[in-house]
CSV table of C-alpha atoms and ligand atoms in Angstrom, one decimal:
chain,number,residue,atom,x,y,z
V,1257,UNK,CA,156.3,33.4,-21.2
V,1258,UNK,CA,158.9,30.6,-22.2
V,1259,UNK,CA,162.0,31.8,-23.2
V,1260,UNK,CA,164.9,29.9,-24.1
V,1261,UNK,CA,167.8,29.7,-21.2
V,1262,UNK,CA,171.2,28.7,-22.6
V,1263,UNK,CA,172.9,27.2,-19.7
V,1264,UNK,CA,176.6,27.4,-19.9
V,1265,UNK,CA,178.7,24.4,-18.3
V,1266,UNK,CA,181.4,24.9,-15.7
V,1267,UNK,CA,184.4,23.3,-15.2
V,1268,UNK,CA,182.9,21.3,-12.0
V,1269,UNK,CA,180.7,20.3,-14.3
V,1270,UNK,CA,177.5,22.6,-13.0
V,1271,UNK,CA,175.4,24.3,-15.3
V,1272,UNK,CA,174.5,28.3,-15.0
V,1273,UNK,CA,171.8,30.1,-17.2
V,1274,UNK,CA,173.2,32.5,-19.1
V,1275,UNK,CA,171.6,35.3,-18.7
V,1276,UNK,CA,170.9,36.6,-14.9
V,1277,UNK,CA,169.2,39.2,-13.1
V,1278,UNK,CA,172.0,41.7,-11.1
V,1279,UNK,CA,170.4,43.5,-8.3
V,1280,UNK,CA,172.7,45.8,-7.0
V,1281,UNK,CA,171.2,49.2,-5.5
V,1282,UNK,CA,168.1,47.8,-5.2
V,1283,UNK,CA,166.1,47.9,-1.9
V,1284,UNK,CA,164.7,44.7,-0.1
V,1285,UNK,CA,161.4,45.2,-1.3
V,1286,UNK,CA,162.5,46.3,-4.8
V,1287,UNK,CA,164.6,42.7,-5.2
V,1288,UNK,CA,161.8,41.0,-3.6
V,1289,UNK,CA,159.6,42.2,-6.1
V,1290,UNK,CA,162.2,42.2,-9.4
V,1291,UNK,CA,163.2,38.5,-8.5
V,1292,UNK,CA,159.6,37.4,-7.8
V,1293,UNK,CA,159.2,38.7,-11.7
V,1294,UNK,CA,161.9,37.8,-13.3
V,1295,UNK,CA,161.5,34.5,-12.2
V,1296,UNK,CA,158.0,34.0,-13.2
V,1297,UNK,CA,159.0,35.6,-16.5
V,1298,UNK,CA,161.4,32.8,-17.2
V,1299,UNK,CA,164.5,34.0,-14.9
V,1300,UNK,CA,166.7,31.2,-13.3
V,1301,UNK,CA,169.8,33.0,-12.3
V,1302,UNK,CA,170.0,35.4,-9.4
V,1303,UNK,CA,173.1,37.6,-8.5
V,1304,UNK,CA,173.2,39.3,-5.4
V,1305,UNK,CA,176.1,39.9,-2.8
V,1306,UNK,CA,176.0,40.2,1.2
V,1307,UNK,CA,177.3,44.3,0.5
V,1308,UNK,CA,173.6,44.7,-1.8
V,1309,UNK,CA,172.2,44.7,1.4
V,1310,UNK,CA,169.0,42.7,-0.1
V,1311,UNK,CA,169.8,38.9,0.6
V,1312,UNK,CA,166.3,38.7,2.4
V,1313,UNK,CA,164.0,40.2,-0.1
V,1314,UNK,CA,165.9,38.3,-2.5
V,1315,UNK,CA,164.7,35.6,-0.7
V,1316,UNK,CA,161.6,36.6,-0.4
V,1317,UNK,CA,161.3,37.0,-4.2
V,1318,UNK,CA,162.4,33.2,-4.8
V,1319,UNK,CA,160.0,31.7,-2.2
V,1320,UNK,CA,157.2,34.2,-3.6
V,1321,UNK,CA,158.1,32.2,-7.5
V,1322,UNK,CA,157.6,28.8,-5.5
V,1323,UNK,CA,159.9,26.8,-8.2
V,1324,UNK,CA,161.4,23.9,-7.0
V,1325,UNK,CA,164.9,24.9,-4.9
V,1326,UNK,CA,166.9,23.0,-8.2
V,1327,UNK,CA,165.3,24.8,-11.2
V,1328,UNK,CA,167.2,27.8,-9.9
V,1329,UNK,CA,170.6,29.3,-9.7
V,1330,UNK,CA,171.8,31.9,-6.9
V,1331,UNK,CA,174.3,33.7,-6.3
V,1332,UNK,CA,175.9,35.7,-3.8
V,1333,UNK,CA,179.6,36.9,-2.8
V,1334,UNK,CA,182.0,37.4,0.6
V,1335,UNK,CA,182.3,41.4,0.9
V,1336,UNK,CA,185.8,43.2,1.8
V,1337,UNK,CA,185.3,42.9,5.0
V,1338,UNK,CA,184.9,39.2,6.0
V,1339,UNK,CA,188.2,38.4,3.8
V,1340,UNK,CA,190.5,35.4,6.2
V,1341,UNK,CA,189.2,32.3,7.1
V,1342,UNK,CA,186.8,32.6,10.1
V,1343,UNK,CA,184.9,35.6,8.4
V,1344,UNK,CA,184.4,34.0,5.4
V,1345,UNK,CA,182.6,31.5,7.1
V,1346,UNK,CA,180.9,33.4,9.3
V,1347,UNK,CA,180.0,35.6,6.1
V,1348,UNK,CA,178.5,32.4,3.9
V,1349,UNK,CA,176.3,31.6,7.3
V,1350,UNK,CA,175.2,35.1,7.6
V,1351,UNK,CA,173.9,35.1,3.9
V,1352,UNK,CA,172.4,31.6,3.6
V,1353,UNK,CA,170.5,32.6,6.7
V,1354,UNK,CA,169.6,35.7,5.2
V,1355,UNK,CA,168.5,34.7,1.9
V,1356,UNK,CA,166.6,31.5,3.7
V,1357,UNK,CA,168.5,29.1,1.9
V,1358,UNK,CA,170.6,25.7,2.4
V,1359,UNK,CA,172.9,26.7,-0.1
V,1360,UNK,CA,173.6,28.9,-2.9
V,1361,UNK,CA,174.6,27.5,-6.4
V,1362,UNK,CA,177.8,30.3,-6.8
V,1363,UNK,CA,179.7,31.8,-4.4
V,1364,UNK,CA,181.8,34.7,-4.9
V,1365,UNK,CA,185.2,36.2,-3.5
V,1366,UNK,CA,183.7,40.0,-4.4
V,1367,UNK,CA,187.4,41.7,-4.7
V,1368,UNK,CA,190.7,40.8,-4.1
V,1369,UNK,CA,191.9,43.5,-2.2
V,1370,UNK,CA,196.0,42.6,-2.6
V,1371,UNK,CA,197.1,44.9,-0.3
V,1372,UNK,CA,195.4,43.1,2.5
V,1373,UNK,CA,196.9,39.3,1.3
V,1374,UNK,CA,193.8,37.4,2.8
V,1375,UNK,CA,192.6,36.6,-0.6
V,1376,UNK,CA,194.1,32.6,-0.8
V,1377,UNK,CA,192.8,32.2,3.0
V,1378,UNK,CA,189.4,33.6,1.8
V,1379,UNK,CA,189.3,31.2,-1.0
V,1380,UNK,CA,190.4,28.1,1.4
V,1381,UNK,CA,186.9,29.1,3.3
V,1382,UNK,CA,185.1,29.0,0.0
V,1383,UNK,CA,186.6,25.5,-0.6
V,1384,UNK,CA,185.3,24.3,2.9
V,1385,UNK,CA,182.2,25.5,2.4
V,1386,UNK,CA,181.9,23.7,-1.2
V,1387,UNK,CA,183.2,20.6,0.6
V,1388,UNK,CA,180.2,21.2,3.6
V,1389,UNK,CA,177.4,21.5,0.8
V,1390,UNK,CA,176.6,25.4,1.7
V,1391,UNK,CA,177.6,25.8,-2.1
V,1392,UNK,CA,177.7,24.0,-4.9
V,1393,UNK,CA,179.9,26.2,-7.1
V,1394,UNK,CA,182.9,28.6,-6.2
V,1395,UNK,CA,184.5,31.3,-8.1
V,1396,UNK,CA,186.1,34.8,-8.0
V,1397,UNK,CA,185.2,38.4,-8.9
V,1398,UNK,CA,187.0,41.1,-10.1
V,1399,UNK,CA,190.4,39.0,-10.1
V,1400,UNK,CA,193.4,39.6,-12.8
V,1401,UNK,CA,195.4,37.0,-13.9
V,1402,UNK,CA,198.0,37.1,-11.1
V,1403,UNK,CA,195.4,36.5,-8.7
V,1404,UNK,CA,193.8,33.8,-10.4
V,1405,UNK,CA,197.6,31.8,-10.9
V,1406,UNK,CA,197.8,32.6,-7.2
V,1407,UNK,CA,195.1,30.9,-5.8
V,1408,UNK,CA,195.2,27.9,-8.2
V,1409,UNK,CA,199.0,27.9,-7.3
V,1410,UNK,CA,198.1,28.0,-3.5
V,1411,UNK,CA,195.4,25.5,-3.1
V,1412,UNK,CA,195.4,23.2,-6.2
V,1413,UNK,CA,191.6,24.7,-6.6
V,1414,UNK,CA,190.7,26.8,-9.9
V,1415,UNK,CA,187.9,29.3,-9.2
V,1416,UNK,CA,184.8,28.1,-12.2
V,1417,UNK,CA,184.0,31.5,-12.8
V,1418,UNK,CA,185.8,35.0,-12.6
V,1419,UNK,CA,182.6,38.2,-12.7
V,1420,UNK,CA,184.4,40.7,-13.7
V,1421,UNK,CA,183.4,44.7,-15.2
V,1422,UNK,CA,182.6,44.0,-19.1
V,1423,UNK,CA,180.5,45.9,-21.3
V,1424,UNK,CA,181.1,47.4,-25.2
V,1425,UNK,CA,183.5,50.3,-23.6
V,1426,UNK,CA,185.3,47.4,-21.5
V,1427,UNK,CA,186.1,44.5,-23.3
V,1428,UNK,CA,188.7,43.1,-21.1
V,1429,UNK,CA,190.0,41.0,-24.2
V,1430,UNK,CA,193.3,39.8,-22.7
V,1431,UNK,CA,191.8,38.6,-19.5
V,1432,UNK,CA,189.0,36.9,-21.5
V,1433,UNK,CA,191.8,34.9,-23.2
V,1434,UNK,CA,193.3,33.9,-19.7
V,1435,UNK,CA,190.0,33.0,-18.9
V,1436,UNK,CA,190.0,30.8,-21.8
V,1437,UNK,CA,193.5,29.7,-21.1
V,1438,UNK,CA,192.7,28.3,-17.4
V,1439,UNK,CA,188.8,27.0,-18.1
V,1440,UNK,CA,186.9,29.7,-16.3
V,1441,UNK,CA,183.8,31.1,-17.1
V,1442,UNK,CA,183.6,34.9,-18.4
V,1443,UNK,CA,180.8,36.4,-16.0
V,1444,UNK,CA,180.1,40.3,-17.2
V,1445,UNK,CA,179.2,43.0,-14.6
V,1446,UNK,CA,177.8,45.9,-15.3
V,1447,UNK,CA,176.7,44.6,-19.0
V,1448,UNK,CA,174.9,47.7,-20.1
V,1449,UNK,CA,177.8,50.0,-18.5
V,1450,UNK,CA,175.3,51.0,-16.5
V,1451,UNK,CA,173.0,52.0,-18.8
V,1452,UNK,CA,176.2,54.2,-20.7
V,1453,UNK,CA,176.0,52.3,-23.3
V,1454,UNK,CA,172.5,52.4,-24.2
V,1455,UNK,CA,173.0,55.8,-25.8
V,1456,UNK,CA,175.4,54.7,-27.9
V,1457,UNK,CA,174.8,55.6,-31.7
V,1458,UNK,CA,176.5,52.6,-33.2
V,1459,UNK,CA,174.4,50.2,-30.9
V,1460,UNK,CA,171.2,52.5,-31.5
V,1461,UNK,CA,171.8,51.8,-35.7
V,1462,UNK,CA,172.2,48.4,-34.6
V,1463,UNK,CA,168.7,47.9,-32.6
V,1464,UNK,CA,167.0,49.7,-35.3
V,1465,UNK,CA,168.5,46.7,-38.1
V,1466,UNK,CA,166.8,44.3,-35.8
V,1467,UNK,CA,164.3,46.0,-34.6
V,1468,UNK,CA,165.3,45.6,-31.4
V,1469,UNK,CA,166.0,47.7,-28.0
V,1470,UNK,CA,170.2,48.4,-27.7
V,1471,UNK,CA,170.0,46.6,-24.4
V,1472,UNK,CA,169.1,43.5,-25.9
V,1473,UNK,CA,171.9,44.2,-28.8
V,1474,UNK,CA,174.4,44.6,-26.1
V,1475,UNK,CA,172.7,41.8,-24.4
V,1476,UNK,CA,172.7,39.6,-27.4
V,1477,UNK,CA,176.5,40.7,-27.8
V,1478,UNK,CA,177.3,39.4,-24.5
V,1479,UNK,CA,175.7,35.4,-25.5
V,1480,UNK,CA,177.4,36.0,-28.6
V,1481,UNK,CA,181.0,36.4,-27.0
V,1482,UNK,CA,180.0,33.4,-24.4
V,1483,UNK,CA,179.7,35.9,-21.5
V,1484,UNK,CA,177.5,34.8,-19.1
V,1485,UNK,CA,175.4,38.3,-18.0
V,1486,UNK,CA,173.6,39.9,-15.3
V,1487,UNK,CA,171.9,42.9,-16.6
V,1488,UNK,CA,170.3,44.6,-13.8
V,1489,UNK,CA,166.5,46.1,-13.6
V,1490,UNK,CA,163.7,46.4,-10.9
V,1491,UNK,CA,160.9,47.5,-14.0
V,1492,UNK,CA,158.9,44.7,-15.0
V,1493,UNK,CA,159.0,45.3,-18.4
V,1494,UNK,CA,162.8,46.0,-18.6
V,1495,UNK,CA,163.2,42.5,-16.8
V,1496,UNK,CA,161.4,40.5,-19.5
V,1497,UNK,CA,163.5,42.8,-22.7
V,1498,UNK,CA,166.5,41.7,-21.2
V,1499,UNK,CA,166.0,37.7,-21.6
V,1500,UNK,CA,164.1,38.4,-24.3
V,1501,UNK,CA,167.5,37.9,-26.9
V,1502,UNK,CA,166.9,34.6,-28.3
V,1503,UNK,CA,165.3,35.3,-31.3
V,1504,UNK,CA,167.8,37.1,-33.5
V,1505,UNK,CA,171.2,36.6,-33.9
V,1506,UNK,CA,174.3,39.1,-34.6
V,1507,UNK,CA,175.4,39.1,-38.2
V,1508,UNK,CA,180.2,39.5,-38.8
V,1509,UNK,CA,179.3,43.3,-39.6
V,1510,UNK,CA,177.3,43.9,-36.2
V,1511,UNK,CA,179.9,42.5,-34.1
V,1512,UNK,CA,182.9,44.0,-35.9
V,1513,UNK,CA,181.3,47.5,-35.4
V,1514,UNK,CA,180.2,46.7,-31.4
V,1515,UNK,CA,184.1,45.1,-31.0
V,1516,UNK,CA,185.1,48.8,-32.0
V,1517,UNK,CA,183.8,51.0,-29.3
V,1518,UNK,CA,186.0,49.2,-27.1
V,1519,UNK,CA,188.0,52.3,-25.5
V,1520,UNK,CA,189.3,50.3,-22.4
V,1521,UNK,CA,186.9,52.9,-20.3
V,1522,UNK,CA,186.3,51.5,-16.5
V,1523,UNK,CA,183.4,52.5,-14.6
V,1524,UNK,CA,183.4,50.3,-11.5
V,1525,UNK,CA,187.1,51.1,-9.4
V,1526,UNK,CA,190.2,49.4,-10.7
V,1527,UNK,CA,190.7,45.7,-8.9
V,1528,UNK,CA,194.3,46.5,-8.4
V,1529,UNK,CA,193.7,49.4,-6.1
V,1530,UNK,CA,190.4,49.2,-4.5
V,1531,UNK,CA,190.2,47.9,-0.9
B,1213,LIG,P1,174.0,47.3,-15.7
B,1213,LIG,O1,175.1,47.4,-16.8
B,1213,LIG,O2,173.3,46.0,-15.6
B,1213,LIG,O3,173.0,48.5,-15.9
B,1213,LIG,C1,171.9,48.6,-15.1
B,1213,LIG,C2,171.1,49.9,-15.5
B,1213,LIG,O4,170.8,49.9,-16.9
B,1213,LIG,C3,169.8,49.9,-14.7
B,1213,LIG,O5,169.9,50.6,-13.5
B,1213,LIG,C4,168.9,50.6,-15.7
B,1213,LIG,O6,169.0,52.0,-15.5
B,1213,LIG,C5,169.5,50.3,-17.0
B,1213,LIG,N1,168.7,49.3,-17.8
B,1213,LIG,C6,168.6,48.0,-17.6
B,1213,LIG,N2,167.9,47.4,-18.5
B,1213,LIG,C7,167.4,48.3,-19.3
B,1213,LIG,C8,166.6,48.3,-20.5
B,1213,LIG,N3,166.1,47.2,-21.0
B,1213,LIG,N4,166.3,49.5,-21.1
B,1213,LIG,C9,166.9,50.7,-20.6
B,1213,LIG,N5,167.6,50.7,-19.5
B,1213,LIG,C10,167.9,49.6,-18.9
B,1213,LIG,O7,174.7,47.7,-14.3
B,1213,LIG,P2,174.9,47.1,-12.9
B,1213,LIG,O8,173.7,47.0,-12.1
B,1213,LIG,O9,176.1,47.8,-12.4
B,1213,LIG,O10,175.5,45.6,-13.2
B,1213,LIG,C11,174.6,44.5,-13.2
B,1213,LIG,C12,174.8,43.6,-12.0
B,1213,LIG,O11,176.2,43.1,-11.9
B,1213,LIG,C13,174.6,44.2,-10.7
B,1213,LIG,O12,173.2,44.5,-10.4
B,1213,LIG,C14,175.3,43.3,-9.8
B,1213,LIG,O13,174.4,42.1,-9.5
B,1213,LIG,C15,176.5,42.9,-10.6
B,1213,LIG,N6,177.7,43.7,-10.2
B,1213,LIG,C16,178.8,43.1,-9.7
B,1213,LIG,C17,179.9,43.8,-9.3
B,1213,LIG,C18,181.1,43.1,-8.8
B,1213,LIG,O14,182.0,43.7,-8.3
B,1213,LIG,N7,181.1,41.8,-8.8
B,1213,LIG,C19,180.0,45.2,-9.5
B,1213,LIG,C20,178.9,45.8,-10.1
B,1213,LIG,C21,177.8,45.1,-10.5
């Protein structure tokens, strides 16, 4: 298969594919196998995290695709747990060892966890690494806008992307703006809501227009709206649906209707609190 891969440009001036394949709450064996697919199917953007637990059958799954280290972009994240300095780069070791890589494209702060106040030190260790050549991209996740002026504020360094919960129940419109604002990248977790939205009878009238599945309206939605997305699947044939979004376009009416089953609904835990 040969699909077409928009690649989206970062600030640094790196390029990530837009569309991803998320692997949370899979097994090792299950991302070995889903990123060994996706892949061959025409995947070339990873997302897992050192918390997945799966860095090492995601690595298995990218050595199993044999592509050359370049044509593909991976990404993983520091957990709670390692935030301050010597963690962090403890923590980037740990998963480049893990995933059998020399470095990963994006690297993630996974939460900000203010009460704690280690998040600008944890960022510092993301710029060291950068500066090293473990990673060749550095960003944030699940950050507001006081946390992003923060660490710019701190450390002179703006984070390229900021993955964040986003899906047709979660818009997140002001914080797309600040995105805007401050050139960073709008990177959408949980795209499908977790497969919530799927049910959805507005998106279901939608798919049936085009004659396509709601993931790939929501999916489509997402490229629309400059997201880039990281829909998650271990079945083979979900994998391939979910790149498969580059034939058909949205129309005014479709994205009017999908912009109003916004209902500023979280399902992941609230950045402000968790940690
Ligand atoms: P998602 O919105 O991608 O939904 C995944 C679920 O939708 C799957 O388990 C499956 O049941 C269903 N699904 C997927 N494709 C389908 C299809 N074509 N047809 C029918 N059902 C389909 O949810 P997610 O896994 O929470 O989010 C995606 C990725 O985002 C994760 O795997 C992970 O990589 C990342 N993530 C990051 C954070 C963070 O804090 N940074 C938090 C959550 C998730």
């Amino acid at each position: 298969m040969n699909i077409e891969q928009l690649l989206v440009e970062l600030s640094d001036g790196n390029k990530i594919p837009q569309i991803g394949l998320g692997v949370w709450r899979a097994s090792q064996e299950q991302a070995s196998a889903a990123v060994s697919h996706a892949l061959t199917s025409g995947y070339r953007h990873i997302d897992t995290a050192s918390i997945y637990k799966n860095e090492e059958g995601v690595g298995l799954g990218i050595k199993k695709a044999n592509l050359p280290r370049d044509d593909v972009f991976i990404t993983t994240k520091v957990w709670n747990d390692s935030q301050g300095f010597a963690l962090t780069q403890a923590s980037i070791d740990a998963s480049l060892q893990r995933l059998g890589l020399d470095y990963v494209d994006l690297l993630l702060v996974h939460w900000p966890l203010p009460d704690k106040g280690l998040y600008v030190e944890t960022w510092q260790a993301l710029i060291d690494a950068q500066q090293q050549g473990k990673v060749r991209s550095i960003g944030v996740s699940n950050f507001n806008e006081d946390h992003l002026n923060h660490i710019i504020a701190e450390t002179g360094v703006s984070p390229v992307i900021n993955q964040i919960e986003l899906h047709p129940y979660f818009q997140q419109k002001e914080l797309r703006a600040c995105h805007e604002k401050l050139n960073i990248c709008t990177q959408a977790w949980s795209p499908l809501g977790q497969g919530q939205v799927l049910e959805d009878t507005v998106i279901s009238k939608i798919a049936i227009k085009h004659g396509k599945s709601p993931a790939q309206i929501i999916i489509r939605w997402h490229v629309q709206l400059g997201n880039v997305v990281i829909p998650k699947s271990i079945t083979p044939s979900r994998i391939e649906e979910n790149l498969n979004v580059f034939d058909f376009e949205l129309d005014g009416s479709d994205l009017a209707l999908i912009e109003s089953l916004d209902r500023n609904q979280r399902i992941g835990p609230d950045p402000l609190v968790f940690g």
